[in-house]
């Protein structure tokens, strides 16, 4: 079913509200990494740290039962068959399975196969300048309306709330609970939801993968001001939903528990080095990350990227080098890809950062951090990289 697309400029503006912030809580129930390079993050806020609070966020590993609710409004009746909306988003499950090396499954089920009428107009929910309180009201109204229409809400880990097209719900946003102020409907406590907007007809199914990993605790990697893709280009779905290399960074796969400490080589002491064959992050198994810790919240990371699996349309392949700073907030560049000054000029449809992979014989050196990476060799699946911390 064809839908009119939002203009790109409007989508960029609306995308800046990708997750509504909840009041902070003390963090606990972490993912369990014991690596010296497992940097700590900013408590219960979405962040790139390893100390994800699984009382606040969803534990990414395992099957996540997703209840899909379709809502319309007194000012905007449901347009078309809800099956069209489900079919738009449902490929997100296969994409997530591939991205997680089979560690995460999204079991999406419609709680009702019809529109559920919201109690208020679409405009009244304030999505043009959404607050956490307004978002909580929207989620509550949608799930209560579904329950009143006969839907059972128990047994779901999270909910996708999908509005009818042409409503005033313009952008997609993740919502997560606070233990001090939960939503409880008919005895069921609601912990997580992704609310979709009419922008889903522009972004496509990967908007569901983007919003879902917010519920896993991941921040936005695009810039909230200036050039939107200045930090990561088209690498990583959290930086660019329709980017050419959208596989999550290996650092985030580590945060999510999709790769383990045994797949991460950590260099944390001065005057040490390590050389390792890095298997492409698109593939299952092997070493995935070579990390050089530079401070309590900072590190340089090298990973191999290949034009395969979720990255089969990538602009380049080789070794990506990037900086992680877990003290930097969402939308302000907690991950920043290092530019390769010797990279070829980008072809049409690609940007400079999309070409930033490093090739055999090339060396990156940061004289301030005293960190060096050298790519030794490469084949179809692996790149051998040497890291030195002076």
PDB file of C-alpha atoms in Angstrom, residues 122-285:
ATOM      1  CA  UNK A 122      -3.897  12.995  18.079  1.00  0.00           C
ATOM      2  CA  UNK A 123      -2.906  16.645  18.406  1.00  0.00           C
ATOM      3  CA  UNK A 124      -3.568  16.670  22.154  1.00  0.00           C
ATOM      4  CA  UNK A 125      -0.632  14.370  22.978  1.00  0.00           C
ATOM      5  CA  UNK A 126       1.948  17.046  22.223  1.00  0.00           C
ATOM      6  CA  UNK A 127       4.281  15.144  19.913  1.00  0.00           C
ATOM      7  CA  UNK A 128       5.600  18.402  18.457  1.00  0.00           C
ATOM      8  CA  UNK A 129       7.429  18.999  21.775  1.00  0.00           C
ATOM      9  CA  UNK A 130       6.989  15.753  23.654  1.00  0.00           C
ATOM     10  CA  UNK A 131       7.773  15.432  27.365  1.00  0.00           C
ATOM     11  CA  UNK A 132       8.162  12.204  29.318  1.00  0.00           C
ATOM     12  CA  UNK A 133       4.885  12.922  31.112  1.00  0.00           C
ATOM     13  CA  UNK A 134       2.995  13.465  27.835  1.00  0.00           C
ATOM     14  CA  UNK A 135       4.533  10.334  26.383  1.00  0.00           C
ATOM     15  CA  UNK A 136       3.521   8.328  29.461  1.00  0.00           C
ATOM     16  CA  UNK A 137      -0.045   9.567  29.045  1.00  0.00           C
ATOM     17  CA  UNK A 138      -0.052   8.476  25.392  1.00  0.00           C
ATOM     18  CA  UNK A 139       1.269   4.988  26.199  1.00  0.00           C
ATOM     19  CA  UNK A 140      -1.182   4.633  29.074  1.00  0.00           C
ATOM     20  CA  UNK A 141      -4.170   5.731  26.979  1.00  0.00           C
ATOM     21  CA  UNK A 142      -3.251   3.368  24.136  1.00  0.00           C
ATOM     22  CA  UNK A 143      -2.773   0.281  26.278  1.00  0.00           C
ATOM     23  CA  UNK A 144      -5.786   1.006  28.468  1.00  0.00           C
ATOM     24  CA  UNK A 145      -7.934   1.451  25.351  1.00  0.00           C
ATOM     25  CA  UNK A 146      -6.634  -1.893  24.050  1.00  0.00           C
ATOM     26  CA  UNK A 147      -7.422  -3.590  27.365  1.00  0.00           C
ATOM     27  CA  UNK A 148     -10.913  -2.059  27.421  1.00  0.00           C
ATOM     28  CA  UNK A 149     -11.436  -3.426  23.901  1.00  0.00           C
ATOM     29  CA  UNK A 150     -10.695  -6.934  25.139  1.00  0.00           C
ATOM     30  CA  UNK A 151      -6.923  -7.287  24.665  1.00  0.00           C
ATOM     31  CA  UNK A 152      -4.873  -9.152  27.236  1.00  0.00           C
ATOM     32  CA  UNK A 153      -1.641  -7.323  28.071  1.00  0.00           C
ATOM     33  CA  UNK A 154       0.055  -9.943  30.236  1.00  0.00           C
ATOM     34  CA  UNK A 155       2.935 -11.926  28.772  1.00  0.00           C
ATOM     35  CA  UNK A 156       4.440  -9.129  26.675  1.00  0.00           C
ATOM     36  CA  UNK A 157       7.903  -7.726  27.336  1.00  0.00           C
ATOM     37  CA  UNK A 158       7.270  -4.560  25.355  1.00  0.00           C
ATOM     38  CA  UNK A 159       4.688  -2.949  23.122  1.00  0.00           C
ATOM     39  CA  UNK A 160       4.721  -1.308  19.713  1.00  0.00           C
ATOM     40  CA  UNK A 161       2.022   1.362  19.492  1.00  0.00           C
ATOM     41  CA  UNK A 162       1.241   2.130  15.855  1.00  0.00           C
ATOM     42  CA  UNK A 163      -0.940   5.124  14.894  1.00  0.00           C
ATOM     43  CA  UNK A 164      -3.065   5.498  11.820  1.00  0.00           C
ATOM     44  CA  UNK A 165      -1.434   7.401   8.998  1.00  0.00           C
ATOM     45  CA  UNK A 166      -2.139  11.156   8.686  1.00  0.00           C
ATOM     46  CA  UNK A 167      -2.490  11.534  12.456  1.00  0.00           C
ATOM     47  CA  UNK A 168      -0.556  14.205  14.362  1.00  0.00           C
ATOM     48  CA  UNK A 169       1.759  11.552  15.806  1.00  0.00           C
ATOM     49  CA  UNK A 170       4.654  12.561  13.619  1.00  0.00           C
ATOM     50  CA  UNK A 171       7.714  10.772  14.965  1.00  0.00           C
ATOM     51  CA  UNK A 172       8.721   7.474  16.530  1.00  0.00           C
ATOM     52  CA  UNK A 173       9.908   7.452  20.130  1.00  0.00           C
ATOM     53  CA  UNK A 174      10.964   4.925  22.778  1.00  0.00           C
ATOM     54  CA  UNK A 175       9.328   4.927  26.218  1.00  0.00           C
ATOM     55  CA  UNK A 176      10.637   3.104  29.272  1.00  0.00           C
ATOM     56  CA  UNK A 177       9.246   2.934  32.774  1.00  0.00           C
ATOM     57  CA  UNK A 178      10.538   4.278  36.052  1.00  0.00           C
ATOM     58  CA  UNK A 179      10.183   1.906  39.003  1.00  0.00           C
ATOM     59  CA  UNK A 180       8.873   4.767  41.139  1.00  0.00           C
ATOM     60  CA  UNK A 181       6.060   5.596  38.697  1.00  0.00           C
ATOM     61  CA  UNK A 182       5.002   2.511  36.706  1.00  0.00           C
ATOM     62  CA  UNK A 183       2.017   2.115  34.419  1.00  0.00           C
ATOM     63  CA  UNK A 184      -0.241  -0.667  35.724  1.00  0.00           C
ATOM     64  CA  UNK A 185      -3.279  -1.744  33.669  1.00  0.00           C
ATOM     65  CA  UNK A 186      -5.548  -4.514  34.928  1.00  0.00           C
ATOM     66  CA  UNK A 187      -2.742  -5.738  37.145  1.00  0.00           C
ATOM     67  CA  UNK A 188      -0.122  -5.799  34.361  1.00  0.00           C
ATOM     68  CA  UNK A 189       2.930  -3.599  34.869  1.00  0.00           C
ATOM     69  CA  UNK A 190       4.108  -1.946  31.649  1.00  0.00           C
ATOM     70  CA  UNK A 191       7.881  -1.555  31.371  1.00  0.00           C
ATOM     71  CA  UNK A 192       8.698  -0.682  27.769  1.00  0.00           C
ATOM     72  CA  UNK A 193       7.077   0.627  24.598  1.00  0.00           C
ATOM     73  CA  UNK A 194       8.049   2.042  21.238  1.00  0.00           C
ATOM     74  CA  UNK A 195       5.504   4.467  19.851  1.00  0.00           C
ATOM     75  CA  UNK A 196       5.657   4.891  16.107  1.00  0.00           C
ATOM     76  CA  UNK A 197       4.722   7.959  14.113  1.00  0.00           C
ATOM     77  CA  UNK A 198       3.806   8.626  10.543  1.00  0.00           C
ATOM     78  CA  UNK A 199       7.565   8.835   9.919  1.00  0.00           C
ATOM     79  CA  UNK A 200       7.584   5.016   9.855  1.00  0.00           C
ATOM     80  CA  UNK A 201       6.345   5.266   6.270  1.00  0.00           C
ATOM     81  CA  UNK A 202       9.561   7.160   5.477  1.00  0.00           C
ATOM     82  CA  UNK A 203      12.111   5.209   7.536  1.00  0.00           C
ATOM     83  CA  UNK A 204      10.645   1.743   6.997  1.00  0.00           C
ATOM     84  CA  UNK A 205      10.932  -1.307   9.257  1.00  0.00           C
ATOM     85  CA  UNK A 206      14.375  -0.438  10.624  1.00  0.00           C
ATOM     86  CA  UNK A 207      12.795   2.346  12.674  1.00  0.00           C
ATOM     87  CA  UNK A 208      11.510  -0.517  14.878  1.00  0.00           C
ATOM     88  CA  UNK A 209      15.045  -1.884  15.313  1.00  0.00           C
ATOM     89  CA  UNK A 210      16.249   1.630  16.156  1.00  0.00           C
ATOM     90  CA  UNK A 211      13.605   2.294  18.791  1.00  0.00           C
ATOM     91  CA  UNK A 212      13.861  -1.210  20.252  1.00  0.00           C
ATOM     92  CA  UNK A 213      17.553  -0.885  21.066  1.00  0.00           C
ATOM     93  CA  UNK A 214      16.776   2.370  22.860  1.00  0.00           C
ATOM     94  CA  UNK A 215      14.739   0.086  25.113  1.00  0.00           C
ATOM     95  CA  UNK A 216      17.948  -1.968  25.496  1.00  0.00           C
ATOM     96  CA  UNK A 217      19.692   1.189  26.786  1.00  0.00           C
ATOM     97  CA  UNK A 218      21.452   2.456  23.644  1.00  0.00           C
ATOM     98  CA  UNK A 219      21.720   6.188  22.851  1.00  0.00           C
ATOM     99  CA  UNK A 220      21.281   8.038  19.564  1.00  0.00           C
ATOM    100  CA  UNK A 221      24.503   8.315  17.570  1.00  0.00           C
ATOM    101  CA  UNK A 222      23.353  10.990  15.129  1.00  0.00           C
ATOM    102  CA  UNK A 223      23.883  14.645  16.060  1.00  0.00           C
ATOM    103  CA  UNK A 224      21.066  16.619  17.638  1.00  0.00           C
ATOM    104  CA  UNK A 225      22.525  19.798  16.093  1.00  0.00           C
ATOM    105  CA  UNK A 226      24.591  20.601  13.015  1.00  0.00           C
ATOM    106  CA  UNK A 227      25.332  17.927  10.434  1.00  0.00           C
ATOM    107  CA  UNK A 228      23.151  15.058  11.597  1.00  0.00           C
ATOM    108  CA  UNK A 229      25.612  12.368  10.480  1.00  0.00           C
ATOM    109  CA  UNK A 230      28.845  14.086  11.518  1.00  0.00           C
ATOM    110  CA  UNK A 231      29.809  11.470  14.122  1.00  0.00           C
ATOM    111  CA  UNK A 232      29.216   8.074  12.500  1.00  0.00           C
ATOM    112  CA  UNK A 233      28.142   8.689   8.904  1.00  0.00           C
ATOM    113  CA  UNK A 234      26.091   5.761   7.624  1.00  0.00           C
ATOM    114  CA  UNK A 235      27.576   3.237  10.065  1.00  0.00           C
ATOM    115  CA  UNK A 236      25.218   1.891  12.746  1.00  0.00           C
ATOM    116  CA  UNK A 237      21.439   2.046  12.746  1.00  0.00           C
ATOM    117  CA  UNK A 238      21.515   4.359  15.770  1.00  0.00           C
ATOM    118  CA  UNK A 239      23.406   6.913  13.714  1.00  0.00           C
ATOM    119  CA  UNK A 240      21.505   6.634  10.428  1.00  0.00           C
ATOM    120  CA  UNK A 241      18.426   4.432  10.073  1.00  0.00           C
ATOM    121  CA  UNK A 242      18.787   4.268   6.305  1.00  0.00           C
ATOM    122  CA  UNK A 243      22.613   4.291   6.316  1.00  0.00           C
ATOM    123  CA  UNK A 244      24.554   2.032   3.963  1.00  0.00           C
ATOM    124  CA  UNK A 245      26.351   0.145   6.794  1.00  0.00           C
ATOM    125  CA  UNK A 246      23.648  -0.103   9.472  1.00  0.00           C
ATOM    126  CA  UNK A 247      24.936  -3.095  11.495  1.00  0.00           C
ATOM    127  CA  UNK A 248      25.353  -2.005  15.114  1.00  0.00           C
ATOM    128  CA  UNK A 249      28.909  -1.198  16.139  1.00  0.00           C
ATOM    129  CA  UNK A 250      30.681  -4.106  17.788  1.00  0.00           C
ATOM    130  CA  UNK A 251      30.911  -1.968  20.927  1.00  0.00           C
ATOM    131  CA  UNK A 252      27.112  -1.956  21.151  1.00  0.00           C
ATOM    132  CA  UNK A 253      26.925  -5.699  20.451  1.00  0.00           C
ATOM    133  CA  UNK A 254      29.223  -6.121  23.455  1.00  0.00           C
ATOM    134  CA  UNK A 255      27.017  -3.836  25.542  1.00  0.00           C
ATOM    135  CA  UNK A 256      23.953  -5.880  24.545  1.00  0.00           C
ATOM    136  CA  UNK A 257      25.599  -9.203  25.422  1.00  0.00           C
ATOM    137  CA  UNK A 258      25.610 -10.401  21.807  1.00  0.00           C
ATOM    138  CA  UNK A 259      29.378 -10.852  21.981  1.00  0.00           C
ATOM    139  CA  UNK A 260      31.267 -11.798  25.133  1.00  0.00           C
ATOM    140  CA  UNK A 261      34.425 -10.669  26.896  1.00  0.00           C
ATOM    141  CA  UNK A 262      36.236 -13.569  25.200  1.00  0.00           C
ATOM    142  CA  UNK A 263      35.637 -11.878  21.831  1.00  0.00           C
ATOM    143  CA  UNK A 264      37.108  -8.555  22.972  1.00  0.00           C
ATOM    144  CA  UNK A 265      40.867  -7.903  23.200  1.00  0.00           C
ATOM    145  CA  UNK A 266      41.563  -5.189  25.758  1.00  0.00           C
ATOM    146  CA  UNK A 267      44.737  -3.087  25.888  1.00  0.00           C
ATOM    147  CA  UNK A 268      44.657  -0.980  29.063  1.00  0.00           C
ATOM    148  CA  UNK A 269      48.231  -0.689  30.351  1.00  0.00           C
ATOM    149  CA  UNK A 270      50.842   1.722  29.011  1.00  0.00           C
ATOM    150  CA  UNK A 271      53.731   0.386  26.926  1.00  0.00           C
ATOM    151  CA  UNK A 272      51.738  -2.649  25.776  1.00  0.00           C
ATOM    152  CA  UNK A 273      50.517  -3.875  22.431  1.00  0.00           C
ATOM    153  CA  UNK A 274      48.461  -6.660  20.905  1.00  0.00           C
ATOM    154  CA  UNK A 275      47.896  -8.036  17.418  1.00  0.00           C
ATOM    155  CA  UNK A 276      44.682  -9.885  16.637  1.00  0.00           C
ATOM    156  CA  UNK A 277      42.650 -11.119  13.679  1.00  0.00           C
ATOM    157  CA  UNK A 278      39.282  -9.368  13.843  1.00  0.00           C
ATOM    158  CA  UNK A 279      36.361 -11.192  12.264  1.00  0.00           C
ATOM    159  CA  UNK A 280      33.836  -8.928  10.526  1.00  0.00           C
ATOM    160  CA  UNK A 281      31.096  -7.781  12.899  1.00  0.00           C
ATOM    161  CA  UNK A 282      28.561  -8.970  10.334  1.00  0.00           C
ATOM    162  CA  UNK A 283      29.546 -12.600  10.946  1.00  0.00           C
ATOM    163  CA  UNK A 284      29.041 -14.944  13.897  1.00  0.00           C
ATOM    164  CA  UNK A 285      32.051 -15.936  16.002  1.00  0.00           C
TER     165      UNK A 285
END
